Short mmCIF file of C-alpha atoms in Angstrom, two decimals:
data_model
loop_
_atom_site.label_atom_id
_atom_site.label_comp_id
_atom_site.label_asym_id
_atom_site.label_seq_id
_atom_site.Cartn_x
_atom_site.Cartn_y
_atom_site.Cartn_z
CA UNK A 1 81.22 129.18 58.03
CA UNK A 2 79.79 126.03 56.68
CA UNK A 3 77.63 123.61 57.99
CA UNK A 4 76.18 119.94 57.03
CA UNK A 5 73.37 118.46 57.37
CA UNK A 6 72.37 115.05 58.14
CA UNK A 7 68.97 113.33 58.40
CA UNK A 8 67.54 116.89 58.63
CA UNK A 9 69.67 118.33 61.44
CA UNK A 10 72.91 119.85 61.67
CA UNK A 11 75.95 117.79 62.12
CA UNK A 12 78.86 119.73 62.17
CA UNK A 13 79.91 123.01 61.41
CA UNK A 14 83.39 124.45 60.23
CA UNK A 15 85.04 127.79 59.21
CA UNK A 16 87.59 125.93 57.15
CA UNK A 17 86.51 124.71 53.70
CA UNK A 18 87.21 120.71 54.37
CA UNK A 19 86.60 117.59 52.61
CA UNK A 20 84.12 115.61 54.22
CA UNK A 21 82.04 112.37 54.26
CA UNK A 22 78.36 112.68 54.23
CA UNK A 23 75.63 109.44 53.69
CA UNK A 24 78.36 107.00 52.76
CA UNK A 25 80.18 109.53 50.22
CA UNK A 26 83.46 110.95 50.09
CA UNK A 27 83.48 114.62 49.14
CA UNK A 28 86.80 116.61 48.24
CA UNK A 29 86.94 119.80 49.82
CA UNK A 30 87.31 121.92 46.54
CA UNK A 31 83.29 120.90 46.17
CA UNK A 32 82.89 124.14 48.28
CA UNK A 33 84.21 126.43 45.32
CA UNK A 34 83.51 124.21 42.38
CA UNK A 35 80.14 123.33 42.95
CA UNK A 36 76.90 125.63 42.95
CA UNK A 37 75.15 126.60 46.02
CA UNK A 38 72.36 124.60 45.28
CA UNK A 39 74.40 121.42 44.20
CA UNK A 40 75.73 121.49 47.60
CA UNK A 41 72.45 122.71 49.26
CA UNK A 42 71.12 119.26 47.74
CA UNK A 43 74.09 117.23 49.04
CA UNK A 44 74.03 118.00 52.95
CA UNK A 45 76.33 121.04 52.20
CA UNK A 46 75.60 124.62 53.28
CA UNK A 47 77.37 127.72 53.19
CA UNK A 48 76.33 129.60 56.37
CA UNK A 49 74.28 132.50 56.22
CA UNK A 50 75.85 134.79 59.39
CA UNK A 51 73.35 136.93 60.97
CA UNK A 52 75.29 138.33 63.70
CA UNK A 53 73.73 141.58 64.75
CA UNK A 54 73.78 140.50 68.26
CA UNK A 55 77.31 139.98 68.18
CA UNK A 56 79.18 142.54 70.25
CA UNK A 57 82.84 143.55 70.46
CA UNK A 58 84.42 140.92 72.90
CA UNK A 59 86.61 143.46 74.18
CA UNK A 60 83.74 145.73 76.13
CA UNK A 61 81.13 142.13 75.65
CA UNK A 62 80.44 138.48 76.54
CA UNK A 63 78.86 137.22 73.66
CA UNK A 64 76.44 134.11 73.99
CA UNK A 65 77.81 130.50 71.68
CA UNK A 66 76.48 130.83 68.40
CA UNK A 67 73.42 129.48 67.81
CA UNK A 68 73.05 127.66 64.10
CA UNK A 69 69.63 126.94 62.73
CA UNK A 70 68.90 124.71 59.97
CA UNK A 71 65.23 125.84 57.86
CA UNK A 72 64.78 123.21 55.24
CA UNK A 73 61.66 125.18 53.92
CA UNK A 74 64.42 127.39 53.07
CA UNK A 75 67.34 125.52 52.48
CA UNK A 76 69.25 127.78 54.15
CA UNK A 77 71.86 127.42 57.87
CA UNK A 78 71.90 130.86 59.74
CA UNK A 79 74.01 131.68 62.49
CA UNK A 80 73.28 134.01 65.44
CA UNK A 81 73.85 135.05 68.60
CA UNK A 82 71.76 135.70 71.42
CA UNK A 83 72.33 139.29 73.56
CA UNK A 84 75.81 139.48 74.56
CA UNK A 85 76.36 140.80 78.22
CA UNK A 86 78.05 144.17 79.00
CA UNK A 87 81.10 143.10 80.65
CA UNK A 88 81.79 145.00 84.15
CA UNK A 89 81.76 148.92 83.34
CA UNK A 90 84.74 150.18 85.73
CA UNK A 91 86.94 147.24 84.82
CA UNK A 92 87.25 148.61 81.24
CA UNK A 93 87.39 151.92 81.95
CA UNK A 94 90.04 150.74 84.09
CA UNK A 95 91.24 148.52 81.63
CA UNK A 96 91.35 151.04 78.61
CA UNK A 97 92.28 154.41 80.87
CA UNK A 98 95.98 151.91 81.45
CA UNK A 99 95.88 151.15 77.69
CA UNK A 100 96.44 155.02 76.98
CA UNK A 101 99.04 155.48 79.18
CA UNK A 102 101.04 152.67 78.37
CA UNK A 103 100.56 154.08 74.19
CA UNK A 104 101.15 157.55 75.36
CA UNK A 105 104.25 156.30 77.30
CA UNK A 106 105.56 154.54 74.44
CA UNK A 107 105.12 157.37 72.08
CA UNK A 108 107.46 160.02 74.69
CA UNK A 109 109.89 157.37 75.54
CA UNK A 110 111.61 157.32 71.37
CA UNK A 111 111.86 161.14 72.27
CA UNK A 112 113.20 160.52 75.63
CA UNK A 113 116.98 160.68 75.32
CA UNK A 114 116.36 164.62 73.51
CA UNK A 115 115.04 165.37 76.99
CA UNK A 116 117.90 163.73 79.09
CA UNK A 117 120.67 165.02 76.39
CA UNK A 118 119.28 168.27 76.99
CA UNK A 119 119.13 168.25 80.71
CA UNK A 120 123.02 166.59 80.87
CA UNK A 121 124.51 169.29 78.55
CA UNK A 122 121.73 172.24 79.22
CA UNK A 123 121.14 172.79 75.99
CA UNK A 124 117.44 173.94 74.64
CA UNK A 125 115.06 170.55 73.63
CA UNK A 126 114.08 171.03 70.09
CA UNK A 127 110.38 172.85 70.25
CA UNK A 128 108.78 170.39 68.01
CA UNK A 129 109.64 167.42 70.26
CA UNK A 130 108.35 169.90 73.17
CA UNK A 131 105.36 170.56 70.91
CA UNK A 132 104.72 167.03 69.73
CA UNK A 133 104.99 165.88 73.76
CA UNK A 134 102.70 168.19 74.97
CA UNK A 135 99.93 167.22 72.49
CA UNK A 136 100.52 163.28 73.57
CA UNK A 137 99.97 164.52 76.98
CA UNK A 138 97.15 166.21 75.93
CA UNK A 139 95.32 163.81 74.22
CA UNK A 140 96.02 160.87 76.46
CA UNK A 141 94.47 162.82 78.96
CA UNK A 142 91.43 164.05 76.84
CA UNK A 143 91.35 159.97 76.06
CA UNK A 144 91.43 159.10 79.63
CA UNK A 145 88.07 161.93 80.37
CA UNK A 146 86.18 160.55 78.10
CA UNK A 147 86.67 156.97 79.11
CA UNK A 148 86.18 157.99 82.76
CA UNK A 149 82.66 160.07 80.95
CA UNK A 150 81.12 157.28 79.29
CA UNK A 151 77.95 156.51 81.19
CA UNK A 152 77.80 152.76 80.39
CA UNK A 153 79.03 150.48 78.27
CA UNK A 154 76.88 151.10 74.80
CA UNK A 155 78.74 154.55 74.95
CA UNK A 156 81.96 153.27 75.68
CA UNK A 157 81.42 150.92 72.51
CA UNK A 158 80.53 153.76 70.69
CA UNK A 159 83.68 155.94 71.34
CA UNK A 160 86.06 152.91 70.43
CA UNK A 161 83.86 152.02 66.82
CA UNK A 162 85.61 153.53 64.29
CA UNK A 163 83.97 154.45 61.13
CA UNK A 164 83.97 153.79 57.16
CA UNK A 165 87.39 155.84 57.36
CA UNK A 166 88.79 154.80 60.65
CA UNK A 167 87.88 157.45 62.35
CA UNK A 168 86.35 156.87 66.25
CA UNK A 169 85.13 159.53 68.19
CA UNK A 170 87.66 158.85 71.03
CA UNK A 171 90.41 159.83 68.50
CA UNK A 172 94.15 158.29 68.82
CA UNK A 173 97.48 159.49 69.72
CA UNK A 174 99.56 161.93 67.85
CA UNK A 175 102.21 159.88 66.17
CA UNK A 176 104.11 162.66 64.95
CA UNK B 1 84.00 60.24 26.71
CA UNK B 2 85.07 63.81 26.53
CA UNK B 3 86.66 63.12 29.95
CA UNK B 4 88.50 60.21 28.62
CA UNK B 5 89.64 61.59 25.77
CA UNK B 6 90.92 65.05 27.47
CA UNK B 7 92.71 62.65 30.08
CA UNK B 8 94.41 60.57 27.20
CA UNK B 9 95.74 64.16 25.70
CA UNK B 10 97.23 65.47 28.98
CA UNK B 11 99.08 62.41 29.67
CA UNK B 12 100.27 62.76 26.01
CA UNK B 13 101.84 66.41 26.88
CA UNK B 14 103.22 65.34 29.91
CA UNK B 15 100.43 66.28 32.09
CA UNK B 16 99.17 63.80 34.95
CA UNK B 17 95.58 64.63 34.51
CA UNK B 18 93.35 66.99 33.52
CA UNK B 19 90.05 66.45 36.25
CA UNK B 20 87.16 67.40 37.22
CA UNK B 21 86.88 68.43 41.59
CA UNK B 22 83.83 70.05 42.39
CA UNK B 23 82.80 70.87 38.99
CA UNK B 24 86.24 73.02 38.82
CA UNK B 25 88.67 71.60 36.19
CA UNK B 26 92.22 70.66 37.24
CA UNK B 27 95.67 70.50 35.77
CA UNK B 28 98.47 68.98 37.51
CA UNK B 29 101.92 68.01 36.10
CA UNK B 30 102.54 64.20 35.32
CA UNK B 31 105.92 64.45 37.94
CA UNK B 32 106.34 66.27 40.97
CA UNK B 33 108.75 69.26 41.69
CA UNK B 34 107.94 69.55 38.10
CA UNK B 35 106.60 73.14 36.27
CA UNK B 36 103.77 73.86 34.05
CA UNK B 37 104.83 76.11 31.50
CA UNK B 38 103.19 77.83 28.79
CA UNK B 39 105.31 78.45 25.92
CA UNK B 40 104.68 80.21 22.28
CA UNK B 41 105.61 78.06 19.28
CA UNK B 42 108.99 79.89 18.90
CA UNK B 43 109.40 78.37 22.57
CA UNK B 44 109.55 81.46 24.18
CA UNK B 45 107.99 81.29 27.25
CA UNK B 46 104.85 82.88 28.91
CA UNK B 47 103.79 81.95 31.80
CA UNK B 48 105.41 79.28 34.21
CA UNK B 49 103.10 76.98 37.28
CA UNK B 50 106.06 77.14 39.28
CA UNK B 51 106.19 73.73 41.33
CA UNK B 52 107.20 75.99 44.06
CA UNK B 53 102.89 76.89 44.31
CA UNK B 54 103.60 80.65 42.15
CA UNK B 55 103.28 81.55 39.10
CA UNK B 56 105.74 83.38 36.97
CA UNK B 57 104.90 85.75 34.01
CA UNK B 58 107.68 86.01 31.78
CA UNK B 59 106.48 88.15 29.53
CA UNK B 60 104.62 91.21 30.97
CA UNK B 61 100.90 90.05 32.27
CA UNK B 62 98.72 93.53 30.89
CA UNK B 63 95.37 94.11 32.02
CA UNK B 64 93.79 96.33 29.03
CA UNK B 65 92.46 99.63 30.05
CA UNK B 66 88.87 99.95 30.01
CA UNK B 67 87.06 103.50 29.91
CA UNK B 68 84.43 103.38 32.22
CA UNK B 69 81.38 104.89 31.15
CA UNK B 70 81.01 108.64 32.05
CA UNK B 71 77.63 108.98 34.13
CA UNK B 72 76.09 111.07 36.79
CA UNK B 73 77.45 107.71 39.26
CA UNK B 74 80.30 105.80 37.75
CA UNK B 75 79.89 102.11 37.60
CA UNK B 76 83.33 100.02 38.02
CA UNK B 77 83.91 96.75 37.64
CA UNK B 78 86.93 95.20 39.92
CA UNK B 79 87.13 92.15 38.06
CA UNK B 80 86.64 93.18 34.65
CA UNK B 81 88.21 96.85 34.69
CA UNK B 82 90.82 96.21 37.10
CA UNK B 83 92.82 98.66 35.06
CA UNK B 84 90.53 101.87 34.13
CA UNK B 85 89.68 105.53 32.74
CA UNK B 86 87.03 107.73 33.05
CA UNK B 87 86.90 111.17 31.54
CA UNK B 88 84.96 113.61 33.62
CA UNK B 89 81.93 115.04 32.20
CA UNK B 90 80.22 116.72 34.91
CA UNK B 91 80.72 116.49 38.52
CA UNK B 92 80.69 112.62 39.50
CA UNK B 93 79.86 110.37 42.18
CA UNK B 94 82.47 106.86 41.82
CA UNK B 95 80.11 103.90 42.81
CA UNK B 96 81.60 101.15 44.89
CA UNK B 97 83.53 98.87 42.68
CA UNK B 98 82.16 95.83 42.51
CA UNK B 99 83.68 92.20 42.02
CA UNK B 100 86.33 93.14 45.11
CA UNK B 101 88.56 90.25 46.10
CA UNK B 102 91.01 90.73 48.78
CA UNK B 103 94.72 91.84 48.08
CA UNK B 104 93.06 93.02 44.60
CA UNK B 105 94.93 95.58 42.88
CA UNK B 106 92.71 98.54 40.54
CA UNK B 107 93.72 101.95 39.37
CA UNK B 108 92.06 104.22 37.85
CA UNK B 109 92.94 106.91 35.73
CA UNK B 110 90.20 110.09 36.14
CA UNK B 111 90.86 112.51 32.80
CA UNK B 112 89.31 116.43 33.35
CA UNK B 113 87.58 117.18 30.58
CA UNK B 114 87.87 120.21 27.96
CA UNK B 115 86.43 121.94 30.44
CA UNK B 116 88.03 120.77 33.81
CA UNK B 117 87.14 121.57 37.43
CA UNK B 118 85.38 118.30 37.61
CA UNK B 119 84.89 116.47 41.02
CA UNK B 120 84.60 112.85 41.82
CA UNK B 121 82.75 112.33 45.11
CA UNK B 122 83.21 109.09 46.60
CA UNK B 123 81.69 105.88 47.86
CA UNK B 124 82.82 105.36 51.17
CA UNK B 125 84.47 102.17 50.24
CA UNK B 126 87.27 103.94 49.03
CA UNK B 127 90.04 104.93 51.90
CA UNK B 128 92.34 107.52 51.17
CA UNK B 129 95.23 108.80 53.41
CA UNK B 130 93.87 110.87 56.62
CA UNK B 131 90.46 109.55 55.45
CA UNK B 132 90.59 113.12 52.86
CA UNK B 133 88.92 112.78 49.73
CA UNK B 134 91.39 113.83 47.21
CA UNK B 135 91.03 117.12 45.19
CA UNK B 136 91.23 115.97 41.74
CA UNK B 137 93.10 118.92 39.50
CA UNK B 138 91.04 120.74 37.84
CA UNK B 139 92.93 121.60 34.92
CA UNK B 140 91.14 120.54 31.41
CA UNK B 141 92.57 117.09 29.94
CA UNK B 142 94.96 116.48 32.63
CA UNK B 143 94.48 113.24 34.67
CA UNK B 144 94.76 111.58 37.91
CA UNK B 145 95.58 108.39 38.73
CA UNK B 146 94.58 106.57 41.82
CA UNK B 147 95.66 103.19 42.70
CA UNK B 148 93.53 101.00 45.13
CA UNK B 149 94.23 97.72 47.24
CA UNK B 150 91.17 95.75 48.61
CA UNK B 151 90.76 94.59 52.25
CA UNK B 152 88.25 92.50 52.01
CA UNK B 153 85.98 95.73 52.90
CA UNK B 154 87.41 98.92 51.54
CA UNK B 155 89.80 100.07 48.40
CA UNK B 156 92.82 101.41 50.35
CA UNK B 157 94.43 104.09 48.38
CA UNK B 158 98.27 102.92 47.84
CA UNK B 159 98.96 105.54 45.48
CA UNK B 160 98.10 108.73 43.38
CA UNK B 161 99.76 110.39 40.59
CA UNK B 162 98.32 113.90 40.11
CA UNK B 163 98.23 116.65 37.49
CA UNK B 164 99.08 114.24 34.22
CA UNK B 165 99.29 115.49 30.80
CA UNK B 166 98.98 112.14 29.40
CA UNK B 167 99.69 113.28 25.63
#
């Protein structure tokens, strides 16, 4: 984000690097690469200092409008975000618990004609597509508990975060 | 006496008077429908008053490049450096040009540097298309030129020529 200021307050901000006029100058918008920080700290120009720990996942959370703050002591624009609202509990759950199925569905249905050529010509379903179906089954459903388990929304964050190796603790779908 | 004399030398060359009108001197052909023309010795002419109130160049009418001096805000002169250059030392600011008379025509030519990745920041007089400040190139030694047209307020960008190698 970027932000200028003008007669000591903020006038705009933009996520786009942009050219821009500012105090009866033209600027070109490659200033924002080409120029130091503090060249363009002393023109009006500020690259955005984002200090969004407030800032929830939008999915499970309403987050609040940013809030930009200009400290001139400091010469520095921040960016935050006031505490974002848990949105309604059972709606997600509701919400996510369809998610699964619909994934899970998805995943047995491009095995679904082995099943149906099987049944039509009684002939034995290959035991790794019985295998591999079960343990969709099984883990949609073991998704689906521990949606249904999570006691309020902090936890249900928690068991969709994944971590440093995209791991989250309410695990995914067998793909194969 | 200097009046009389000049006025006995224009009607020797054909010219009806040479006057003073408001302190601004005047030339005027003895007949009408008639051209002033300005002619080398070989005859060749230069530059014709056509009686039909233009006037003709026939030979090419240059305005010589000036360099405009390279400084933290570039001064340019309208009337004096209609036709300029300015090789970038440092990031710039381009100062109004000054001397602007409407349906004026300037360019300027803005040469990177041996280092490059200069910028010009501009006065607001200067109007460019979508009202975007142009991103000069940033290659060393290669130049842009911008062409401007005055208003009577701003220099409205007719033209640019980017990324020159100019050698």
């Amino acid at each position: 984000m970027y932000a200028i200021i003008e007669s000591g307050s903020i006038r705009e901000t933009f996520s786009s690097r942009k050219s821009f006029e500012l105090n009866g100058l033209k600027y070109a918008k490659n200033v924002w690469t080409l120029w130091s920080e503090s060249d363009l700290n002393d023109a009006g120009c500020f690259i955005v200092v984002e200090t969004d720990t407030n800032y929830k996942d939008p999915a499970f959370y309403t987050n609040t409008d940013p809030i930009y703050t200009y400290d001139a002591d400091g010469s520095t624009v921040t960016r935050t975000y006031g505490t974002a609202t848990a949105q309604d509990l059972n709606t997600i759950k509701t919400r996510e618990k369809a998610i699964v199925k619909i994934d899970a569905h998805n995943l047995l249905q491009k095995s679904d004609w082995e099943i149906t050529k099987a049944k039509e010509l009684d002939e034995d379903v290959a035991s790794a597509t019985t295998t591999y179906r079960a343990s969709v089954r099984t883990k949609a459903n073991a998704m689906e508990t521990a949606i249904t388990n999570a006691s309020d929304m902090a936890a249900m964050l928690t068991l969709f975060t994944r971590n440093g190796s995209g791991v989250r603790p309410i695990g995914d779908l067998p793909t194969s | 006496m200097a009046v009389t004399k000049a006025f006995h030398n224009a009607t020797l060359i054909g010219l009806n008077s040479i006057v003073t009108s408001s302190s601004d001197t005047v030339i005027k052909p003895r007949t009408d429908a008639k051209d002033i023309i300005f002619q080398q010795a070989d005859g060749t002419s230069i530059l014709e008053i056509n009686d039909g109130a233009y006037a003709r160049f026939t030979a090419a009418a240059v305005n010589p490049e000036a360099t405009l001096t390279d400084a933290s805000t570039v001064t340019w002169n309208a009337l004096t450096q209609s036709v300029a250059k300015v090789t970038l030392g440092a990031n710039r600011t381009m100062g109004l040009a000054s001397g602007g008379v409407t349906g004026a025509f300037i360019s300027l030519l803005v040469i990177q540097d041996g280092t490059g990745s200069r910028t010009i920041t501009w006065n607001a007089a200067y109007e460019f298309a979508a009202n975007t400040a142009p991103t000069l190139t940033t290659t060393a030694n290669l130049g842009d030129l911008f062409v401007f047209r005055y208003n009577g307020a701003k220099w409205l960008e007719t033209g640019r020529n980017l990324a020159l190698v100019l050698s």
